[in-house]
XYZ file of C-alpha atoms in Angstrom:
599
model
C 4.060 -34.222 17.798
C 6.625 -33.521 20.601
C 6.242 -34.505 24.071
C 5.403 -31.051 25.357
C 2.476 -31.080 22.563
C 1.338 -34.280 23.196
C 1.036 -32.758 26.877
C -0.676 -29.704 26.210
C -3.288 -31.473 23.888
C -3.967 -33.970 26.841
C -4.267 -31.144 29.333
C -6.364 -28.925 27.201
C -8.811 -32.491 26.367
C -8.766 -33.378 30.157
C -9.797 -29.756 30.325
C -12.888 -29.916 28.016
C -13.852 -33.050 29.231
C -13.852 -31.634 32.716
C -16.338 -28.514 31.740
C -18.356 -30.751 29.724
C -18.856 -33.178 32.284
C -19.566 -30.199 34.664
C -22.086 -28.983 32.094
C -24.021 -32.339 32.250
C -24.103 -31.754 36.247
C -25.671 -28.975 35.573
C -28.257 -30.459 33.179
C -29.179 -32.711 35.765
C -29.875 -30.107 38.158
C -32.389 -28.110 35.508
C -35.607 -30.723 36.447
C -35.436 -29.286 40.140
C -35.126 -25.551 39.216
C -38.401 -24.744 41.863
C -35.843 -26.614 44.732
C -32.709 -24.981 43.249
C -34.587 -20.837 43.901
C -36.525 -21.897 47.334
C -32.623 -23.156 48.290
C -31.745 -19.739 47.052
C -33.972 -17.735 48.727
C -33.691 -19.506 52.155
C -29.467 -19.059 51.738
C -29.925 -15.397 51.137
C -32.817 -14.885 53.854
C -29.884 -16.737 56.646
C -26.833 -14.273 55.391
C -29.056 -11.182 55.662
C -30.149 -12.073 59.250
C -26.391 -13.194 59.822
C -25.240 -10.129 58.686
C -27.364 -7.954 60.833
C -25.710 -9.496 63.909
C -22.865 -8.177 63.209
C -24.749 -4.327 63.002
C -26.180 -5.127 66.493
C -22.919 -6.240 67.788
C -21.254 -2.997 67.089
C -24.590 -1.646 68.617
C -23.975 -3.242 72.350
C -20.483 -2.336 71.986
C -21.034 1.278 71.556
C -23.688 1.156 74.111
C -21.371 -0.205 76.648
C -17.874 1.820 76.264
C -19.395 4.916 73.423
C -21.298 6.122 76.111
C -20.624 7.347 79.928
C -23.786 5.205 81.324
C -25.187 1.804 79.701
C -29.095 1.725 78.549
C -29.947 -1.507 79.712
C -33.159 -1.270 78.319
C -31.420 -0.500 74.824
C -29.469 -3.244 75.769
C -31.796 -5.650 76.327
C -33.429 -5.162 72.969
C -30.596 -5.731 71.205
C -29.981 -9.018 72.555
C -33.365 -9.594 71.903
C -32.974 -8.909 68.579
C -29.361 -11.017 68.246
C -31.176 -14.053 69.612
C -34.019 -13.826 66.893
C -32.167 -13.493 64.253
C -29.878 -16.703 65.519
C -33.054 -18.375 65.695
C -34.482 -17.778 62.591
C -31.051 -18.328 60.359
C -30.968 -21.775 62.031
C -34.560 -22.223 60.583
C -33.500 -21.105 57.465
C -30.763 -22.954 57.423
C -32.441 -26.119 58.722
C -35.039 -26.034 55.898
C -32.652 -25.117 53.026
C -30.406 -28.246 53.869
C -33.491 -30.537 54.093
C -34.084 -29.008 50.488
C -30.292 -29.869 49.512
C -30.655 -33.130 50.575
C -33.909 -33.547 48.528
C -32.465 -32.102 45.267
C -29.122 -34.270 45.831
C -30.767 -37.248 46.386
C -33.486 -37.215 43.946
C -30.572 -36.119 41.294
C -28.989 -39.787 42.398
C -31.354 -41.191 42.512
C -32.360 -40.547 38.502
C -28.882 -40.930 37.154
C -29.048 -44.610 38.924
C -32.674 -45.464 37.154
C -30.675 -44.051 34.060
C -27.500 -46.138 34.262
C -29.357 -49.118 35.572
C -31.767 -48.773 31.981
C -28.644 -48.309 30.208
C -27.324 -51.387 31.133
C -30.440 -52.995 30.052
C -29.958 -51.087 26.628
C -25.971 -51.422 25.935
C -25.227 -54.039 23.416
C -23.802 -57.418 24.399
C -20.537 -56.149 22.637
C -20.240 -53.708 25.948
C -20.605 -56.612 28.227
C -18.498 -58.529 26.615
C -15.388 -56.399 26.946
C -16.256 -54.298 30.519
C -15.671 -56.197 33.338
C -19.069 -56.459 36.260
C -17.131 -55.295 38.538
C -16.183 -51.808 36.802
C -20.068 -51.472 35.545
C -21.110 -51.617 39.473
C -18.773 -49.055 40.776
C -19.557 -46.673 38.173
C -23.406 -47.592 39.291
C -22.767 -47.445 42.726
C -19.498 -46.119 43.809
C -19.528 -42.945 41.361
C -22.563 -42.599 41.999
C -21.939 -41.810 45.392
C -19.525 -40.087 45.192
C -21.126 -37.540 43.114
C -23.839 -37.259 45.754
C -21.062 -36.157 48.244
C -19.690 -33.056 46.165
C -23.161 -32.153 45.145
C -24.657 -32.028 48.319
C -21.666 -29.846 49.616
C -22.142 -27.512 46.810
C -25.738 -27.320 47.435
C -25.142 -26.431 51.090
C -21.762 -24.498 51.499
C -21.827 -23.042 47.701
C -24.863 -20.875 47.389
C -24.540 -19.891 51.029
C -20.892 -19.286 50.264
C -21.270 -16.759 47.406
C -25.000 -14.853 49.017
C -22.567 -14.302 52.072
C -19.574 -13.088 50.094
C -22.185 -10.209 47.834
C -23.973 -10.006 51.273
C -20.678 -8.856 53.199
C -19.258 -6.612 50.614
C -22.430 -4.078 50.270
C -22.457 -4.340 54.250
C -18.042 -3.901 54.358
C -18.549 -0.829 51.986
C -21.347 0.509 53.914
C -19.716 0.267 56.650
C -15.771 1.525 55.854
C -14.904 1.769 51.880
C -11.049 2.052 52.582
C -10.836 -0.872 54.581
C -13.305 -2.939 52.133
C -10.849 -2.477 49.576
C -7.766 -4.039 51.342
C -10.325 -6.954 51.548
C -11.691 -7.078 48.270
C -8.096 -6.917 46.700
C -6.241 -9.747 48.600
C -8.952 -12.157 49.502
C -9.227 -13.489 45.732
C -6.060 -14.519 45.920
C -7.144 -17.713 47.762
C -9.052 -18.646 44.485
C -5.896 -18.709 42.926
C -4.046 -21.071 44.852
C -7.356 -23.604 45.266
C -7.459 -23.368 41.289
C -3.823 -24.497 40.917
C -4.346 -27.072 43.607
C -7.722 -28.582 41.927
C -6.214 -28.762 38.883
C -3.611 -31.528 40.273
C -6.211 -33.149 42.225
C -8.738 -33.458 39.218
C -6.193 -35.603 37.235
C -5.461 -38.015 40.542
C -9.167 -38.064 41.843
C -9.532 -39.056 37.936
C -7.294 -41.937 38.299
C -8.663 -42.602 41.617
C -11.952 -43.706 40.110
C -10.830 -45.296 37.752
C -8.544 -47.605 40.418
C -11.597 -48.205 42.569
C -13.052 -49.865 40.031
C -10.407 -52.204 38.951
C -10.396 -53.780 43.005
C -14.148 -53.596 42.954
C -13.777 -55.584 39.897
C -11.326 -58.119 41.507
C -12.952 -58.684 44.469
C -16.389 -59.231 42.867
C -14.518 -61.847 40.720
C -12.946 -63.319 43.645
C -15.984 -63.672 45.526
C -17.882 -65.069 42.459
C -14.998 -68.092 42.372
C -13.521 -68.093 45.579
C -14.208 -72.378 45.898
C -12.602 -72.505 42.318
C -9.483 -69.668 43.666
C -9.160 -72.311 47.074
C -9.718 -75.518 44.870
C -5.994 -74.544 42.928
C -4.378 -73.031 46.120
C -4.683 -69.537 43.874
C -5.115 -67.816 47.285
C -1.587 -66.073 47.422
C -1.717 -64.986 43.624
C -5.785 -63.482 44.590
C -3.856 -61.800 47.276
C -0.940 -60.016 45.598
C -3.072 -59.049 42.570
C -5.438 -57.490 45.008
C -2.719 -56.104 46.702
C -0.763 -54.957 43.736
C -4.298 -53.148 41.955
C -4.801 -51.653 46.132
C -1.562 -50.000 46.562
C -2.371 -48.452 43.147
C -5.760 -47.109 44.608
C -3.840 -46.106 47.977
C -1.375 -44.356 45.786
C -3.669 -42.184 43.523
C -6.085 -41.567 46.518
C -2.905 -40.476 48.390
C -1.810 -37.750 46.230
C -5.517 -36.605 45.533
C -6.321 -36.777 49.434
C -2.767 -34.314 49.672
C -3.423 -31.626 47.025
C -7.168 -31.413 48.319
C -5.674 -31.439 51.849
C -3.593 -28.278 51.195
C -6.373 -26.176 49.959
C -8.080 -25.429 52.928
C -4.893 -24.453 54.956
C -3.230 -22.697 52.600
C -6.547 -20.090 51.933
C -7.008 -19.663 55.601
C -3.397 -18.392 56.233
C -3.664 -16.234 53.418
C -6.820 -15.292 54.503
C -5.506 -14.975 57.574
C -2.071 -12.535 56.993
C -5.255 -10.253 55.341
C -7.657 -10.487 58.335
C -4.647 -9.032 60.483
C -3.966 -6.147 58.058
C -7.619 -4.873 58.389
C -7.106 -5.248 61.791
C -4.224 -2.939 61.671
C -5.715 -0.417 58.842
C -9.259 -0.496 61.257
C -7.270 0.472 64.792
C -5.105 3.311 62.851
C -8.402 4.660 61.354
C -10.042 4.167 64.722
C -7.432 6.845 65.947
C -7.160 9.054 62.748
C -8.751 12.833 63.441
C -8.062 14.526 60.113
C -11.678 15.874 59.997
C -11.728 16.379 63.822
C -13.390 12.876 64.463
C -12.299 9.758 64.426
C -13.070 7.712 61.273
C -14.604 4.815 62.499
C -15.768 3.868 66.052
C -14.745 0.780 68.336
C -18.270 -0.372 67.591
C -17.969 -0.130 63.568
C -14.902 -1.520 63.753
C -16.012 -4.756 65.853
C -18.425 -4.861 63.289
C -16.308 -4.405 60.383
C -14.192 -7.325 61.638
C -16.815 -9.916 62.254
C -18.013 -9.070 58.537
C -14.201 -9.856 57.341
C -14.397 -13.254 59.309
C -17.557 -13.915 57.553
C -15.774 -12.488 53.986
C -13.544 -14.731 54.339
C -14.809 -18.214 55.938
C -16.943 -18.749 52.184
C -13.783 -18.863 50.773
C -11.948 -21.152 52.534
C -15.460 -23.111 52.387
C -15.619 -22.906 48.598
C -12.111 -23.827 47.896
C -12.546 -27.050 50.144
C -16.125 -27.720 47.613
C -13.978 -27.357 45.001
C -11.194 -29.734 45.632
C -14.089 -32.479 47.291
C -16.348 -31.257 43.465
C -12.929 -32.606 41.823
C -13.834 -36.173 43.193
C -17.226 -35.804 41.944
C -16.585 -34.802 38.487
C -14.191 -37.700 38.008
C -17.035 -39.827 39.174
C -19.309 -38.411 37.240
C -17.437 -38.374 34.377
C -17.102 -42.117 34.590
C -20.749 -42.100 35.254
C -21.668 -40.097 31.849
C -19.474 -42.403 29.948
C -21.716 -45.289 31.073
C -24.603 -43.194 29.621
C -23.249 -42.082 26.463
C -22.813 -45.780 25.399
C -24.284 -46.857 22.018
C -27.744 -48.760 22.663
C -28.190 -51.394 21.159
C -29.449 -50.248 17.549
C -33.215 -49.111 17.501
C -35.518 -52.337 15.792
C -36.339 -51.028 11.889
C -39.558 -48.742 11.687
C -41.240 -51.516 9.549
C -39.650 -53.867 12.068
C -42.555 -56.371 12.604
C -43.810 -58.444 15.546
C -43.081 -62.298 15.501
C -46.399 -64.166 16.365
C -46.745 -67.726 16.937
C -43.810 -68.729 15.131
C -43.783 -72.227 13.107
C -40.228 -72.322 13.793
C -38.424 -72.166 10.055
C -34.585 -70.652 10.425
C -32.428 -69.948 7.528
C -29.059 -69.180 7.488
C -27.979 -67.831 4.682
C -24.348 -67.364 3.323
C -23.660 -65.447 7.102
C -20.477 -64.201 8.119
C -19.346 -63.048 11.302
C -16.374 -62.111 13.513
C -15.789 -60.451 17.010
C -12.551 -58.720 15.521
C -12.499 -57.357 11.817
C -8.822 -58.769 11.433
C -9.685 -62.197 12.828
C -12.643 -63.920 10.649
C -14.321 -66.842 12.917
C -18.041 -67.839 11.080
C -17.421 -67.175 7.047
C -19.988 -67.788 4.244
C -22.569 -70.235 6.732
C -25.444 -71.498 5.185
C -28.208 -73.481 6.855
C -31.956 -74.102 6.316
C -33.970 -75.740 9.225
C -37.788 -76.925 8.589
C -40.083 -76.377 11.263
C -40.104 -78.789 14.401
C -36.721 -80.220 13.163
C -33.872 -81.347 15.976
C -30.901 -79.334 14.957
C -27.362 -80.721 17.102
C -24.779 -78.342 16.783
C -21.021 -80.035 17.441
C -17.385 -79.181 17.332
C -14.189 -78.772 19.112
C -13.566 -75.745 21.243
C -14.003 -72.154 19.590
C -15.484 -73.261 16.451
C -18.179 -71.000 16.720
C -20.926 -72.479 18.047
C -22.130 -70.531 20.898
C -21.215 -67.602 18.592
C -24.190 -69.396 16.124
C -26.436 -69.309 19.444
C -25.733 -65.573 19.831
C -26.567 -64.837 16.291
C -29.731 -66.618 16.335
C -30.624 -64.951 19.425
C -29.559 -61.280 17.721
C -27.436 -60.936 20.646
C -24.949 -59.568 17.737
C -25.995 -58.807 14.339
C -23.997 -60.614 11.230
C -21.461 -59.057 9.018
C -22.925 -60.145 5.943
C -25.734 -62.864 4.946
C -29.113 -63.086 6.234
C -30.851 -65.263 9.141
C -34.499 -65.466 8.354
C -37.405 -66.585 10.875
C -40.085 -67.963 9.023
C -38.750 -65.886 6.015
C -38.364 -62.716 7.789
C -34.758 -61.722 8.141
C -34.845 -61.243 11.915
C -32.761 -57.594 11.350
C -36.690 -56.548 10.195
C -38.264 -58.395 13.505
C -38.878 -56.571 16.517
C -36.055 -57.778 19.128
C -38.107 -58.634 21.593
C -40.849 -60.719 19.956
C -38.359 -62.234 18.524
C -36.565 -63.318 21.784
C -40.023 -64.449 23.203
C -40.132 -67.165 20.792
C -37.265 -68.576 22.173
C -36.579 -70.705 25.066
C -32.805 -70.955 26.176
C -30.770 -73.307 28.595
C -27.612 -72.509 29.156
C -24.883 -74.388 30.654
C -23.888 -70.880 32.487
C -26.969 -70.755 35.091
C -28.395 -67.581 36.212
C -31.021 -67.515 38.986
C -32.048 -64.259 40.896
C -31.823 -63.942 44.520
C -36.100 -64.231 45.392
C -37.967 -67.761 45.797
C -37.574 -70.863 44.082
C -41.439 -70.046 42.578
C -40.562 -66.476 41.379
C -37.102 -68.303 39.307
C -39.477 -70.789 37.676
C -41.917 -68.272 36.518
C -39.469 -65.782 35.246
C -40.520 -66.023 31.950
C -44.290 -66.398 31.996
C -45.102 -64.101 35.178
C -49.145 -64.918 35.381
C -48.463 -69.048 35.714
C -50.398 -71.154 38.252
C -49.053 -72.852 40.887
C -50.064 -75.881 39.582
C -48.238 -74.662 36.095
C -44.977 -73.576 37.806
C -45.243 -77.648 39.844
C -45.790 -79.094 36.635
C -42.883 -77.555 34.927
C -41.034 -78.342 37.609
C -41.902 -81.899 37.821
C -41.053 -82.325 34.307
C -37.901 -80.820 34.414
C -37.419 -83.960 37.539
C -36.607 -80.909 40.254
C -40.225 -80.789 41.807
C -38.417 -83.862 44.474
C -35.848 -81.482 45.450
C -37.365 -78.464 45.691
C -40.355 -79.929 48.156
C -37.149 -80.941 50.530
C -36.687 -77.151 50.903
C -37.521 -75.266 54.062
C -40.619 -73.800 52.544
C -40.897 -75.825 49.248
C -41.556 -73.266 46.495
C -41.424 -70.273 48.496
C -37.920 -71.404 49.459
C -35.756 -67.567 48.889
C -32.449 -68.613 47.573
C -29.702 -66.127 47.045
C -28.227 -64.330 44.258
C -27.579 -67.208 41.258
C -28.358 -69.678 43.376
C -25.782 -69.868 45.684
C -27.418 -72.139 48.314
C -28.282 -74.282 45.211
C -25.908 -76.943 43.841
C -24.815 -76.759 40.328
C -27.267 -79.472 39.244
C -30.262 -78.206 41.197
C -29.954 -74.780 39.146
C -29.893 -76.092 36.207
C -32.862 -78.246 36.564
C -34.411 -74.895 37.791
C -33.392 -73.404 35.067
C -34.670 -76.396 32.730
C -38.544 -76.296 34.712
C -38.208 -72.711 33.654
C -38.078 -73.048 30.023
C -40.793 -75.936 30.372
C -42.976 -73.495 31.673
C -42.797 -71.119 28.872
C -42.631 -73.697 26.155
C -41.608 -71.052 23.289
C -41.638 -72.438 19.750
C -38.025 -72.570 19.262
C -35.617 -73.897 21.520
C -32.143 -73.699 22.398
C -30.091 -75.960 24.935
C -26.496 -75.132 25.207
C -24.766 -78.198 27.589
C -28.319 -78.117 29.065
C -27.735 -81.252 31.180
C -24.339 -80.443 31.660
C -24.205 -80.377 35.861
C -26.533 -83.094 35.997
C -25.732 -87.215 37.452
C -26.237 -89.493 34.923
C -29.683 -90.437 36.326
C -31.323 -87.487 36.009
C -30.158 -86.680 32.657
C -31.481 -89.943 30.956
C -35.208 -88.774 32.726
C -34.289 -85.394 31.585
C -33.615 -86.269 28.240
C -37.124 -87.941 28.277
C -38.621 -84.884 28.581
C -37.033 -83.272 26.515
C -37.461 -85.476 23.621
C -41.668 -84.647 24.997
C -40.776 -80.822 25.065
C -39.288 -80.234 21.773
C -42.144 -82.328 19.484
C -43.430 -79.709 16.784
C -40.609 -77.225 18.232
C -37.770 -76.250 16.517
C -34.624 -77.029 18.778
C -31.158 -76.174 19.020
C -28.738 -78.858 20.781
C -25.104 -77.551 21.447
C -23.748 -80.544 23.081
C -20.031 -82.113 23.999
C -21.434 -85.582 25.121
C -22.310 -86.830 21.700
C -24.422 -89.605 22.923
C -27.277 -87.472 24.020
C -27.897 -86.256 20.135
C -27.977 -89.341 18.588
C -31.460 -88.920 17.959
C -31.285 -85.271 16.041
C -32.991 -84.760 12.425
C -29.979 -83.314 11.820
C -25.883 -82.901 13.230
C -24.463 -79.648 11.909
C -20.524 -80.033 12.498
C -18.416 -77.212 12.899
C -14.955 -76.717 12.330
C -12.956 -73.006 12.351
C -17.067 -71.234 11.771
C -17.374 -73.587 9.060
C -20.163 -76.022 8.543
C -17.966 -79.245 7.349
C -20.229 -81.945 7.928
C -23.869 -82.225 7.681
C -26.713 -85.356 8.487
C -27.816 -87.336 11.266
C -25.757 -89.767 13.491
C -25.959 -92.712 11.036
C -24.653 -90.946 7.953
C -21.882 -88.887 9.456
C -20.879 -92.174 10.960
C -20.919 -94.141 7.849
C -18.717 -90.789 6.144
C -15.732 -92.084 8.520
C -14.756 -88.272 8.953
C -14.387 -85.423 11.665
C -17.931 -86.285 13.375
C -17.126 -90.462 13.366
C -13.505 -88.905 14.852
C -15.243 -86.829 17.525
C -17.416 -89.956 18.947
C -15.078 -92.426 18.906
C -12.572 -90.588 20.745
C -15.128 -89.460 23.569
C -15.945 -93.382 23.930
C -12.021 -94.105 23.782
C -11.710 -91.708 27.130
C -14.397 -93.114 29.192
């Protein structure tokens, strides 16, 4: 394929893209059809009363200089009759944009509940390789964004094309021979705003797409801005936020230009037209050829004012249209969020996992983020119920990748993993995820009170539950120094919190749900010394009768496991607790002697 095909192909996909994603608009629009007519009806009822001023106009003008003495009476009524219909299009019009706003809104307001669910849905796959920062502006940003164009079209579009029927059946009414010099020329601003939208699609496109990379950047920035000033990264934050900004400025640059031009370059040509009626209406104000002049100074004020109204939805429309190019790029962005893959539906004889005893197998399971790039191959493991399973190995040998399997956060390649002989493909995801308990070295806390964090997972607890957990998880000392103890807000993931004082949060949590089946990635990780040998204590309390997972770096803390699984390259290539991997003299002996060596 050529360059000029290659070109045509992208043009003619951007271009089915662009009326799909209008399409989808559209479909959005459909649950608020009752809004969409009563918006209808109240644009049509203002450009009929707008278009009888006009009429009355021409009326006071005749009655003034038509006629050798003025009826002030007749006058009178006419104004009369000017100032009611003034009145009553700025009801209409008042009302019908309260309805725009409603429709608009509400339409925003359901494509956020939708992408915010989606996120929920979307496997961890999607997370994995789309950035926060990029999900939010498509969430928020885009959103917005959309809101703008619609809203416009809601208010200037259906007013736009009532008014342009409206004037037309008034303009032929009125003087046929002059309607047509109007009707022929006045598309032609169409034209031009087509051409021009076309160019400022593809940057408004690009535009979006550039606002999200900054948001993106500056969310991460904020996220680790003590790490960014810890290395002195400050300049390098700065010109990659500067580079990725002056990409923004430059896309929103050229969109902001060809959307500029629109607007001016319909109103001249609507302009060099307005001044040829003008001419054509004063030569046919003087023309006699049936004895009588063809239209009167009256008509022909008339006549004019209905041009200027001809012509001002066009210059309107073609300025939606270049702002409706923003939109759809937004949106567009928006609908890809939507289209995503869910995760896949649980099996219709999926069942539910009750009161779990706890027995995993693992059975010849392989697994790999990349097809081309194998990481966990032929894994087998069986794990009796209430059994202490450690999990060790160097860096990227799979075993937070074992975590996620166990979870279902991914599905294996090939094998089986079985909960209490069900292979967990055929149990319901979420029972399944109940009866686990996780503690991850990553923390995550949600900005509300200390009480509502501890009782994320078990919503109906007691107060005297949630300060039990917490003293058991050794934080119950630290939280009563608090302003307000347990009803202490903290922000988003803790950030008022030290690292150590959200995991032990996060610790009281789990001890408050007390799942059959736990997991404890680096648990204690961000904890003193101290406070991990009393948090080991109860731990060893906790997970009695429960079957536990133990991902841990500082060996000495699962010297007491039923069993060490050690991983190598998603291999399994030592196996037994701490006194027979340590009599084996291999990788495991290797691994604790060489922490002890360091400190």
């Amino acid at each position: 394929m050529n360059k000029n095909q290659s070109s045509s192909a992208k043009t003619a996909s951007s271009a089915a893209n662009k009326k799909s994603t209008i399409l989808r608009i559209l479909l959005c629009i459909r649950p608020y059809i009752p809004f969409v007519i009563l918006s209808l009806a109240l644009a049509a009822l203002s450009v009929i009363l707008q278009l009888l001023i006009p009429i009355y106009i021409g009326d006071g003008v005749d009655e003034i200089i038509g006629r050798g003495n003025v009826n002030f009476d007749s006058l009178r009524q006419i104004i009369l009759r000017i100032l009611l219909c003034v009145l009553l299009t700025a009801a209409a019009q008042w009302v019908m944009n309260h309805i725009n706003n409603v429709i608009t809104y509400r339409i925003v307001r359901d494509l956020r509940v939708q992408a915010f669910h989606k996120i929920h849905e979307i496997p961890l796959s999607y997370l994995d390789s789309h950035s926060a920062g990029d999900l939010l502006s498509r969430v928020i940003t885009d959103i917005e964004q959309l809101s703008d164009g619609l809203l416009l079209g809601f208010t200037q579009l259906f007013t736009g094309v009532i008014t342009i029927a409206g004037t037309i059946i008034f303009m032929v009414l009125l003087q046929p021979i002059a309607t047509l010099i109007v009707v022929v020329f006045t598309p032609l601003s169409f034209v031009i705003a087509k051409f021009i939208s076309t160019h400022a699609f593809t940057y408004f496109k690009k535009q979006s797409a550039a606002r999200g990379s900054v948001t993106d950047l500056t969310n991460e920035m904020l996220g680790g801005l003590k790490v960014v000033q810890t290395f002195s990264h400050e300049q390098e934050a700065m010109d990659e936020f500067a580079k990725r900004n002056k990409e923004l400025s430059g896309y929103s640059l050229r969109a902001t230009f060809y959307s500029s031009i629109t607007n001016p370059a319909t109103r001249f040509l609507n302009s060099l037209i307005y001044d040829g009626v003008v001419l054509a209406g004063c030569l046919l104000c003087f023309l006699t050829p049936f004895g009588g002049t063809v239209m009167t100074i009256g008509e022909l004020t008339s006549f004019l004012s209905y041009v200027k109204q001809y012509s001002q939805p066009f210059n309107d429309i073609t300025s939606v249209l270049t702002e409706f190019q923003n939109s759809v790029a937004s949106a567009a962005r928006v609908f890809e969020l939507l289209d995503t893959e869910p995760e896949p539906a649980d099996d219709a004889d999926a069942v539910e996992l009750r009161d779990a005893k706890g027995e995993v197998t693992l059975t010849n399971v392989a697994f790999s983020y990349v097809p081309e790039k194998p990481l966990i191959e032929n894994l087998s493991v069986s794990v009796q119920p209430g059994k202490r399973i450690a999990i060790v190995g160097p860096t990227g040998c799979g075993k937070t990748t074992l975590i996620n399997l166990l979870m279902r956060f991914y599905d294996v390649n090939s094998g089986s993993i079985c909960v209490d002989g069900t292979d967990i493909r055929h149990i319901r995801r979420m029972s399944l995820r109940s009866n686990y308990g996780m503690v991850l070295q990553d923390t995550w806390l949600k900005a509300g009170t200390i009480k509502e964090n501890i009782s994320y997972g078990k919503p109906d607890a007691t107060d005297e539950e949630i300060i039990a957990a917490a003293k058991k998880a050794y934080a119950h000392s630290f939280i009563m120094r608090m302003p307000q103890g347990y009803d202490t807000v903290i922000e988003e993931n803790g950030g008022n919190l030290s690292a150590g004082q959200k995991q032990l949060l996060c610790i009281a949590r789990v001890m408050l749900h007390l799942p059959p089946i736990l997991i404890l990635d680096e648990a204690t990780s961000s904890i003193d010394t101290l406070t991990e040998i009393r948090i080991q204590k109860a731990f060893d309390e906790m997970m009695k009768g429960r079957t536990s997972f133990v991902v841990a770096h500082r060996l000495s803390t699962i010297r007491e496991a039923d069993e060490i699984l050690v991983m190598r390259d998603g291999h399994i290539i030592e196996q037994g607790n701490h006194e027979e991997l340590m009599k084996k003299n291999g990788f495991y002996r290797k691994l604790y002697t060489a922490q002890f060596e360091r400190s």
